[in-house]
XYZ file of C-alpha atoms in Angstrom:
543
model
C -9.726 25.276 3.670
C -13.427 24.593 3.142
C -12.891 20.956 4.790
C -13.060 20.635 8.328
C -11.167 18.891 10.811
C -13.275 15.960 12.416
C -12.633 13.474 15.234
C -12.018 9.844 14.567
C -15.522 8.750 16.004
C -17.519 12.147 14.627
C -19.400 9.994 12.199
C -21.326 7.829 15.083
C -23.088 11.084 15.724
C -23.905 12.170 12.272
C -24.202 8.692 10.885
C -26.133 8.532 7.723
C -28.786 6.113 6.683
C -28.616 7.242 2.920
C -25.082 6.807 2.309
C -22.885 4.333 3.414
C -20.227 1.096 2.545
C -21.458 -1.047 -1.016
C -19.866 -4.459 -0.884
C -19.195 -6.499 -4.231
C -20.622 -9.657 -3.875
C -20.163 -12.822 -5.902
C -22.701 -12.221 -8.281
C -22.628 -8.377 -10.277
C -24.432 -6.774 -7.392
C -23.663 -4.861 -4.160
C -24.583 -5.201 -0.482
C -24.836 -1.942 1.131
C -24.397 -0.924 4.518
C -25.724 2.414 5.562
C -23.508 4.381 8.141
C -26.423 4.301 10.569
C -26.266 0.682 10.329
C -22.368 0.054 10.689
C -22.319 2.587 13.489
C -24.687 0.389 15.253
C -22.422 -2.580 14.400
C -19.399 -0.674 15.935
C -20.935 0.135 19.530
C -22.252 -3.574 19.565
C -18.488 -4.221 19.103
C -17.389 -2.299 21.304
C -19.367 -3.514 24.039
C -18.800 -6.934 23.223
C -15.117 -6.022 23.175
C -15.450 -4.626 26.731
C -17.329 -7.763 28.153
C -14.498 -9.840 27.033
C -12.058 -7.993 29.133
C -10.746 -5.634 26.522
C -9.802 -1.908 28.402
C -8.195 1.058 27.575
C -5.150 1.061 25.389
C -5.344 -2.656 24.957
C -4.322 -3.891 21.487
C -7.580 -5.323 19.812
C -6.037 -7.943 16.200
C -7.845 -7.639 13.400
C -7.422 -10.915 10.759
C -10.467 -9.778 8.614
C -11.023 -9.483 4.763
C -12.680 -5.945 4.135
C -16.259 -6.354 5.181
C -19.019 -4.516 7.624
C -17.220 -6.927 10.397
C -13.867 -5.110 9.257
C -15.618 -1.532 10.058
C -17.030 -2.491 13.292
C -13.719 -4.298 14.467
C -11.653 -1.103 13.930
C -13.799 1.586 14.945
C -15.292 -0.399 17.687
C -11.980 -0.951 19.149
C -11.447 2.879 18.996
C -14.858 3.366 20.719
C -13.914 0.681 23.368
C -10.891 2.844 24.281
C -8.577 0.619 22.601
C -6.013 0.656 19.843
C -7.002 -1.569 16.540
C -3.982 -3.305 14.142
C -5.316 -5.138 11.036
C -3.210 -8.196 10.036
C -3.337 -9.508 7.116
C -5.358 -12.059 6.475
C -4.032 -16.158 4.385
C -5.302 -15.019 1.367
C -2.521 -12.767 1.210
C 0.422 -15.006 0.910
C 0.688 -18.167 -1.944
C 2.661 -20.072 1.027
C 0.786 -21.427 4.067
C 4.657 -21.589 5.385
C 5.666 -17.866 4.924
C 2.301 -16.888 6.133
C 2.814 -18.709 9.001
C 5.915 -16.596 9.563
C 4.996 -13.390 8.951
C 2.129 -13.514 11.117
C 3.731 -14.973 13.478
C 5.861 -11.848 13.840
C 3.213 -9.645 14.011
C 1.073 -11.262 16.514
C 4.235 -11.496 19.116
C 5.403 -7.893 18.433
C 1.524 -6.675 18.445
C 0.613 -9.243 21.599
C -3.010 -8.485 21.459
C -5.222 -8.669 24.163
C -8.358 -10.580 21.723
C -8.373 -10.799 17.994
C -11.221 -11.001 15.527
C -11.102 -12.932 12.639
C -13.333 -14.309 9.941
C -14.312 -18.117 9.530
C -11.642 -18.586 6.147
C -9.000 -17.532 8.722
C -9.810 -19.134 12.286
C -8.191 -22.336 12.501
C -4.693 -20.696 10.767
C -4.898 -17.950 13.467
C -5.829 -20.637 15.983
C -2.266 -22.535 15.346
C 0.297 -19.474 15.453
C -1.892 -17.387 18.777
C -2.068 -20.821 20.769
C 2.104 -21.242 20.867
C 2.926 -17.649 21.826
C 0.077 -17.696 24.956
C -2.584 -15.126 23.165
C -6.688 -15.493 23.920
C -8.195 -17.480 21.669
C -9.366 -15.615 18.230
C -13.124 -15.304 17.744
C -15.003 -14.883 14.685
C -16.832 -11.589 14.334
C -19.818 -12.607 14.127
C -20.123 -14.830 17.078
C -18.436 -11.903 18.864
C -21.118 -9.839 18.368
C -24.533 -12.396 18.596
C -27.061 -10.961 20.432
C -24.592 -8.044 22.133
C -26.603 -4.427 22.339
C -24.523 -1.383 21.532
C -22.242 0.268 24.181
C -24.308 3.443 25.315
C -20.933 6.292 24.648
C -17.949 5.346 23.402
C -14.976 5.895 25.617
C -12.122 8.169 25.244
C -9.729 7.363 21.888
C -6.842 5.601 22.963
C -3.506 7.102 23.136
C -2.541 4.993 20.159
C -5.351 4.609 17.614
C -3.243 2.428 15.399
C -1.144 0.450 15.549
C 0.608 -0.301 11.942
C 2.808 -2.790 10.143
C 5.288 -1.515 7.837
C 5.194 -3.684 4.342
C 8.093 -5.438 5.323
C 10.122 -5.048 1.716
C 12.927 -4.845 3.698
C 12.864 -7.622 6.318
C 10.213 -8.359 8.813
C 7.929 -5.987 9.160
C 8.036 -3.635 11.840
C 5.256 -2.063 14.590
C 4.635 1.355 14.136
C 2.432 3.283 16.853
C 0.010 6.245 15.454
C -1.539 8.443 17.402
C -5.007 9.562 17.566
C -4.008 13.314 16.694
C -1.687 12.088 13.609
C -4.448 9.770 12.323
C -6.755 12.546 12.601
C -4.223 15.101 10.555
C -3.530 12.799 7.895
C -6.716 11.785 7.369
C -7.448 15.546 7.433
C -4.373 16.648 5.277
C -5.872 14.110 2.814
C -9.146 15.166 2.567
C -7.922 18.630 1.821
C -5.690 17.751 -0.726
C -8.062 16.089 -3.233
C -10.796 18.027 -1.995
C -12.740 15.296 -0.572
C -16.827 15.794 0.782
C -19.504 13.482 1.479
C -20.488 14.356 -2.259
C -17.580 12.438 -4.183
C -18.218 8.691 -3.652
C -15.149 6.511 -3.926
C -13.944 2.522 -4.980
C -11.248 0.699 -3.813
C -9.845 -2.820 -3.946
C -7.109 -2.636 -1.896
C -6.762 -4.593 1.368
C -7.629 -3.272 4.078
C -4.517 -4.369 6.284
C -2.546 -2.075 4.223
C -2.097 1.653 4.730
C -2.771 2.693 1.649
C -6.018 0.422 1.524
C -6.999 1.557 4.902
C -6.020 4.999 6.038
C -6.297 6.294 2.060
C -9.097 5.179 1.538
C -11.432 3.066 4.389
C -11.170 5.536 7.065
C -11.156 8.524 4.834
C -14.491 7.298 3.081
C -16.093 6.586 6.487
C -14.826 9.683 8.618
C -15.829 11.991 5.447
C -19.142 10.111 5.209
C -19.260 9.187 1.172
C -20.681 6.713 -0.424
C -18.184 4.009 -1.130
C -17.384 0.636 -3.022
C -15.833 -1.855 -1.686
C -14.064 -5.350 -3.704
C -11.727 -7.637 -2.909
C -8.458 -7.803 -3.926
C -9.168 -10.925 -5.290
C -12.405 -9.426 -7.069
C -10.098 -7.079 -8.756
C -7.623 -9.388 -9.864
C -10.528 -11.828 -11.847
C -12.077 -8.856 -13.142
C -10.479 -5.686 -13.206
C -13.216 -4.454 -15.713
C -16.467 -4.953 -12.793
C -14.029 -1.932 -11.502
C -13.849 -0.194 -14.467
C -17.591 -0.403 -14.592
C -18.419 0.692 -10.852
C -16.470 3.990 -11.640
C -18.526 4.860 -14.856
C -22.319 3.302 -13.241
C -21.863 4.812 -10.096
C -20.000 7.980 -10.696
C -16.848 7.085 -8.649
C -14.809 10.425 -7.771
C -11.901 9.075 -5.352
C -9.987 6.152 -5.688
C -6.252 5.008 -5.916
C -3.768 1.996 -6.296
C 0.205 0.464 -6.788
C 1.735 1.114 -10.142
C 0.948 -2.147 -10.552
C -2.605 -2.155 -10.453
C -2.810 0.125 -12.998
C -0.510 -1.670 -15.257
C -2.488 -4.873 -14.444
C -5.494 -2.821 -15.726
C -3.633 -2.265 -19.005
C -2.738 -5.808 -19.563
C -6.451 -7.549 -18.601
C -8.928 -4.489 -20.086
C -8.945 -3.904 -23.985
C -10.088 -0.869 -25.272
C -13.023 -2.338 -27.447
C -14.539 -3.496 -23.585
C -14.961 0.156 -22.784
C -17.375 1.002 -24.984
C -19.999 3.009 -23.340
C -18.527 3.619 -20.408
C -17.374 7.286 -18.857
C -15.236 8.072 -16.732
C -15.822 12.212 -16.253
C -16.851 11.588 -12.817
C -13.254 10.628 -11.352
C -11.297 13.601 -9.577
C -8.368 11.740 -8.177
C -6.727 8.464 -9.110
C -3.876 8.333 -5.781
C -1.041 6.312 -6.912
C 1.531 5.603 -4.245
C 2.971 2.366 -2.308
C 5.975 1.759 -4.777
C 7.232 4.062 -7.776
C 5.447 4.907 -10.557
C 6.209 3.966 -13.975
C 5.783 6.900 -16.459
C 5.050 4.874 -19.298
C 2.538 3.020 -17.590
C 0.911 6.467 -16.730
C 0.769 7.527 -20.649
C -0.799 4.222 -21.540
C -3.663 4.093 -18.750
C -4.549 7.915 -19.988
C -4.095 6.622 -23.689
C -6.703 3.544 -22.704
C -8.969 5.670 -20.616
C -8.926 9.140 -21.763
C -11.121 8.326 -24.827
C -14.106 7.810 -22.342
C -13.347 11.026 -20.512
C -10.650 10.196 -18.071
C -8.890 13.647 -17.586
C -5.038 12.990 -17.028
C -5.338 15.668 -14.153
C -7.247 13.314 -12.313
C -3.752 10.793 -11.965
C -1.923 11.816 -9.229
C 1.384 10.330 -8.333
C 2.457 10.672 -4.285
C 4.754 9.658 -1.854
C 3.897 8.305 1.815
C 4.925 5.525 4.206
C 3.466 3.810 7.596
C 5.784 5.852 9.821
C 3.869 9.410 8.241
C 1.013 7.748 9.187
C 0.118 7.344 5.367
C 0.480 10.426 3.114
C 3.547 13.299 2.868
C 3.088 14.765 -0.800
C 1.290 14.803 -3.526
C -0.078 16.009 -6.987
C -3.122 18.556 -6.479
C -6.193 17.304 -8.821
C -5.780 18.947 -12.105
C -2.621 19.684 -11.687
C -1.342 17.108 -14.270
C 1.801 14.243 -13.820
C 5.713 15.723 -15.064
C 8.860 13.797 -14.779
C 12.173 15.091 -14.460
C 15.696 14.266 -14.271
C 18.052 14.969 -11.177
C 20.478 18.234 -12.239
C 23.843 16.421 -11.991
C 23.062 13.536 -13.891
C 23.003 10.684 -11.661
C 22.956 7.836 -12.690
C 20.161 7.083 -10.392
C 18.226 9.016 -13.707
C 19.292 6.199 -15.999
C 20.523 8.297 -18.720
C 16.785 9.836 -19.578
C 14.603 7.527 -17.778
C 13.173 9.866 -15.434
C 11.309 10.369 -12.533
C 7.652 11.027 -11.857
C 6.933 13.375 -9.927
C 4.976 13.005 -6.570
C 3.878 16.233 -6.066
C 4.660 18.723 -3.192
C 4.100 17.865 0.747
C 0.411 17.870 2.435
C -0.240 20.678 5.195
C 1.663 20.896 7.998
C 4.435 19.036 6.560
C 7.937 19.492 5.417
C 10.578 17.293 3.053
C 14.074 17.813 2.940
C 17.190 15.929 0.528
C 20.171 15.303 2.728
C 23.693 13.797 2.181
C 25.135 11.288 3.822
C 26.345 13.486 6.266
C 23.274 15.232 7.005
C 23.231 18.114 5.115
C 20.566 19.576 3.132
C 21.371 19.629 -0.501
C 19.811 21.673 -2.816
C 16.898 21.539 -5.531
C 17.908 18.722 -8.023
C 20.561 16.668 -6.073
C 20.134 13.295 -4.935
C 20.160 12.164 -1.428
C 17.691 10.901 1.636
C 14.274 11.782 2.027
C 13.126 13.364 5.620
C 10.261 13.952 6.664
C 9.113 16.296 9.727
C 5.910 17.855 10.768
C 2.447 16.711 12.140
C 1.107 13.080 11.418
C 4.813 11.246 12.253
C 4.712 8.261 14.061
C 5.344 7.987 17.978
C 7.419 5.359 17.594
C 7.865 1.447 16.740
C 7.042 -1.292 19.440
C 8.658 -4.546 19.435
C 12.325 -4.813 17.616
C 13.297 -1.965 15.811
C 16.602 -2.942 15.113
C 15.387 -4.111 11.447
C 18.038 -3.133 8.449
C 15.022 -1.295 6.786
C 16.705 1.801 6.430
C 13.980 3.736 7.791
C 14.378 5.322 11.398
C 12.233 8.117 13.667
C 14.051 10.518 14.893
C 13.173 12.774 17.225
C 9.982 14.679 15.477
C 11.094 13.309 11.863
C 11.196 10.812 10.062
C 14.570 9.440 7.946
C 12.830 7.417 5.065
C 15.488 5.590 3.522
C 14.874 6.215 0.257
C 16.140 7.875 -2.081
C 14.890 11.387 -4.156
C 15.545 14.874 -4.993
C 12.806 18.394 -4.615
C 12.807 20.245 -7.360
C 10.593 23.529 -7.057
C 9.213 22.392 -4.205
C 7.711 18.965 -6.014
C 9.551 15.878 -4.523
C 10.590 12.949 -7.528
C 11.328 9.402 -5.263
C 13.628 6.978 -6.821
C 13.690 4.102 -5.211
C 15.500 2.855 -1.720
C 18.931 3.859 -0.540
C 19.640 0.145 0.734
C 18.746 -1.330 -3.222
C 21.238 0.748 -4.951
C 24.962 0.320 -6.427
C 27.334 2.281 -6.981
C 28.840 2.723 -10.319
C 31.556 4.960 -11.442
C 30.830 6.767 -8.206
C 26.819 7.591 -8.745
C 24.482 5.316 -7.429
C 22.306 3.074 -9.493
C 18.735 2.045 -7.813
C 16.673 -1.059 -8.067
C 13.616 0.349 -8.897
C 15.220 2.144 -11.942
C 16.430 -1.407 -13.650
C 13.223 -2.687 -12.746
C 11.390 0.006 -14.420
C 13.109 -0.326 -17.623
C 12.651 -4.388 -17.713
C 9.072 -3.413 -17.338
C 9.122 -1.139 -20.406
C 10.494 -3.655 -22.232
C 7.447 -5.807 -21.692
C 8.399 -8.280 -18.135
C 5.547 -7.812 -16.338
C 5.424 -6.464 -12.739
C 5.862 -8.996 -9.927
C 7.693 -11.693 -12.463
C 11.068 -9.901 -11.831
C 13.182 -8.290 -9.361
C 16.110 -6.698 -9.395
C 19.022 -7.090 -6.644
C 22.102 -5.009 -6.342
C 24.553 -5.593 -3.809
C 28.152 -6.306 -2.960
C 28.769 -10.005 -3.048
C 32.454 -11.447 -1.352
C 34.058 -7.856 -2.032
C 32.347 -7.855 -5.934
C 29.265 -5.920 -7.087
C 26.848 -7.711 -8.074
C 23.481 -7.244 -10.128
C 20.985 -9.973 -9.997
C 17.352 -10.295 -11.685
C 15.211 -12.591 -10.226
C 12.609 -14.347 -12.213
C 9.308 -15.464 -11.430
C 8.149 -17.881 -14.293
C 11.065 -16.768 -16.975
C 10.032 -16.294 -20.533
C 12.121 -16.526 -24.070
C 13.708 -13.348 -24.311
C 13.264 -11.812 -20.467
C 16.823 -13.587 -20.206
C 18.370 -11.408 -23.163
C 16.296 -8.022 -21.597
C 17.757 -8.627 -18.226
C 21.418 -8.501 -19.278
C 21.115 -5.802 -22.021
C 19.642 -3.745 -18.778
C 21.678 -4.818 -16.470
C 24.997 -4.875 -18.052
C 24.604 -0.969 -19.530
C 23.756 0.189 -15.926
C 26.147 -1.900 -13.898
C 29.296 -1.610 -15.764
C 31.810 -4.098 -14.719
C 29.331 -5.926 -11.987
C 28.909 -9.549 -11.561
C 25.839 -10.487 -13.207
C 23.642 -13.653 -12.130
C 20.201 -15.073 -12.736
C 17.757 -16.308 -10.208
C 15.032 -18.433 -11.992
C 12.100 -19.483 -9.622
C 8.552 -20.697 -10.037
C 6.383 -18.465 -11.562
C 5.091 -16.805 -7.481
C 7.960 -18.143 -6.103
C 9.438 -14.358 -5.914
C 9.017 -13.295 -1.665
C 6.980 -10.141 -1.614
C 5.445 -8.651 0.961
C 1.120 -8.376 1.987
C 0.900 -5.930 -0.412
C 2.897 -7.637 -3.153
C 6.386 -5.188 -3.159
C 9.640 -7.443 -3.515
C 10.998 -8.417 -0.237
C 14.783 -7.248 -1.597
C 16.817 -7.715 0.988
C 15.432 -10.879 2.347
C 15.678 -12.481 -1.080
C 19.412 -11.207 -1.292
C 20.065 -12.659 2.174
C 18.726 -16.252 0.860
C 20.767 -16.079 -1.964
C 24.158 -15.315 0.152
C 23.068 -17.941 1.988
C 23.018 -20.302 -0.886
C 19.255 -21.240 -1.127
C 18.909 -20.379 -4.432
C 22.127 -22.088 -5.606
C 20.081 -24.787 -7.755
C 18.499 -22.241 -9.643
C 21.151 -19.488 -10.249
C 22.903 -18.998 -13.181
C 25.049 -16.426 -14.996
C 22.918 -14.197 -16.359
C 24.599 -13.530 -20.264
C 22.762 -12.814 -23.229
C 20.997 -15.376 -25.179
């Protein structure tokens, strides 16, 4: 393969002092940390961690923005022998009351033993630990004042992660990785995009999502690259100081939503570009929720003047319970869509499906029925997963409606797809679907075709259900505009037939979505048959 397997804590022995972590900072500059450095910072950790009672397979919380603190808390848990889980942070959630309850739910199913937090973050922590009996959390940095480094690290837990799910579906649920599937993913990654010390790498995604933090964090520091760290919030006031890291810096690796890209599209215009290049990238990952074709034309269309090749996009497919990753396009290989063989309606009459490209090493995907059986190339059905980086299992309650179970050595998904010569398309999830005239219609595909028609991503959701024995469709608007109205039940009504249509119209954030900003479906449809949102729905008819 050329890449080589390594061990979760390899890099303490090999740490660099020329390359290393670059963190945006408030002004237009960077603050770097060299590996040498943050190695140092994780076996003062991990010591500290040990004087304050921590021991093997203890569950160490992490409520940290991504920062050198953020390194040192995760790895340093690993090299104290126990297992890390990063939670995320306020700033995540608009609503100090839905924080509050999401949190909440992690830290009793997660029970840690000490969390680590960061000053913005204390007191909130301090109020939903205290009720449920936890230690007290302690900033990082008073955790680790004037503690010298722990001489070896100890042997990697059995668990080296322990993960949260996004939570779309309900509350989100534990998931327990271990050490040998963190290493293979991170591993089967690497491989995939070809990934060496020599290709530096950006991100802005949080770090107390997978995508943020196995795609990217960990792979940057067990591969030993140079990478750039911002905010999410960095990236959301000024998606162009992105933009400009890639082309000053020579970015190689980086990776996002759909949405972030489309966000891109709407803040950057082309005239700001001028002068930058962007030759240097060899993989844009684009996972987490599905990806918009259109949206993939126009971010080529905006960037490829300034030497973005459109090789260099590459749709995949992955969840927490594989750890992170299961397929995905090779780097050159270029994006394709495609349309399921029987015509499902799950296709949308011609809207079709990107591709996510073809499963990582060691690694298999299957389509099967409803009864279990594997269908062939082109027809619609579940998505399983089997082979080496599945989770060991969930802790806590499991007995969520997400849709998504572990069984046995693989891994039932819950959503929805079909494998076409041996590349997998995802629609969307079997739970958010209707049927109509006997095919199944998915949320994701409405949603997709609002967006082309100019709503913007995270101001609508779609809902499909059956409501007191009647289908129902429902979009639900965040902040509605003069003419989303008239979009919604053009959509709606030529996919849904002879469904009950309805309107949810809410604040413009008032849509629930989870840490890492995905529609919380099926707890918004359980408010509404509860009658929450009865002062604010209405029929949803054309204007």
């Amino acid at each position: 393969m050329g890449i080589p397997d390594r061990g979760l804590l390899t890099w303490l022995d090999e740490a660099s002092t020329e390359r290393g972590l670059y963190y945006a900072n408030r002004g237009d500059d960077w603050d770097f940390w060299s590996y040498r450095d943050l190695g140092q910072l994780v076996l003062r950790t991990a010591a500290a961690l040990r004087a304050k009672g921590v021991g093997e397979g203890d569950v160490v919380g992490l409520v940290l923005r991504s920062s050198p603190g953020f390194v040192a808390g995760f790895f340093g848990a690993l090299a104290a022998g126990a297992t890390p889980c990063s939670i995320a942070p306020p700033f995540a959630f608009q609503r100090a009351d839905e924080y509050e309850q999401h949190a909440g739910h992690l830290f009793e199913t997660a029970r840690p033993k000490y969390t680590i937090c960061d000053d913005e973050s204390l007191e909130r922590i301090r109020k939903i630990t205290a009720p449920v009996g936890l230690t007290e959390p302690e900033i990082f940095e008073e955790l680790v004042a004037g503690v010298g480094p722990l001489e070896k690290p100890l042997p990697l837990p059995e668990t080296a992660l322990l993960q949260f799910t996004s939570g779309s579906s309900g509350f989100s649920r534990g998931v327990r990785i271990s050490a040998d599937a963190l290493r293979a993913n991170l591993t089967g990654m690497r491989r995939w995009i070809g990934w060496t010390p020599d290709h530096p790498g950006i991100s802005w995604l949080p770090v107390h999502h997978d995508m943020g933090l196995v795609g990217f964090l960990l792979n940057a520091v067990v591969t030993g690259c140079d990478g750039w760290m911002m905010q999410p919030d960095d990236f959301i006031r000024s998606p162009l100081r992105y933009l400009r890291c890639i082309s000053e810096r020579g970015a190689a690796m980086t990776g996002m939503p759909n949405f972030g890209l489309a966000y891109i599209l709407r803040r950057v215009k082309p005239a700001q570009l001028e002068g930058l290049r962007f030759d240097s990238m060899r993989a844009v990952i684009i996972g987490a929720e599905r990806v918009d074709p259109q949206v993939l034309d126009d971010f080529h269309a905006l960037l490829g003047p300034h030497g973005l090749d459109r090789g260099t996009l590459l749709p995949a497919y992955g969840g927490a319970e594989a750890t992170l990753a299961v397929t995905g396009l090779r780097p050159g290989e270029g994006w394709s869509t495609q349309v399921p063989d029987d015509g499902d309606a799950s296709s949308l009459a011609g809207t079709a499906v990107v591709g996510c490209g073809r499963p990582l090493e060691g690694r298999t995907v299957t389509i099967v029925s409803e009864d279990g059986e594997e269908l062939p190339d082109g027809q619609v059905g579940e998505i399983v997963v089997t082979g080496v980086s599945i989770a060991s299992g969930y802790i806590g309650d499991a007995g969520s409606a997400s849709g998504t179970s572990l069984a046995g050595a693989g891994l039932d998904s819950g959503d929805a797809g079909f494998v076409r010569d041996g590349q997998l398309f995802v629609i969307g999830r079997l739970g958010d679907g209707l049927k109509v005239s006997g095919k199944m219609v998915f949320a994701e595909s409405l949603e997709t075709l609002l967006h082309q028609r100019g709503i913007p991503e995270r101001r609508v959701a779609v809902l499909l259900g059956v409501r007191d024995g009647v289908p129902t469709g429902v979009a639900v608007f965040g902040g509605v505009q003069p003419g989303w109205r008239e979009s919604a039940h053009e959509v709606l009504s030529e996919w849904l037939g002879d469904a009950h249509l309805q309107a949810v119209e809410l604040p413009r954030g008032g849509i629930a979505v989870t840490s890492s900003g995905k529609p919380r479906r099926r707890v918004i449809w359980k408010a509404l048959c509860a009658g929450e949102f009865s002062d604010t729905t209405v029929p949803l008819t054309a204007e």
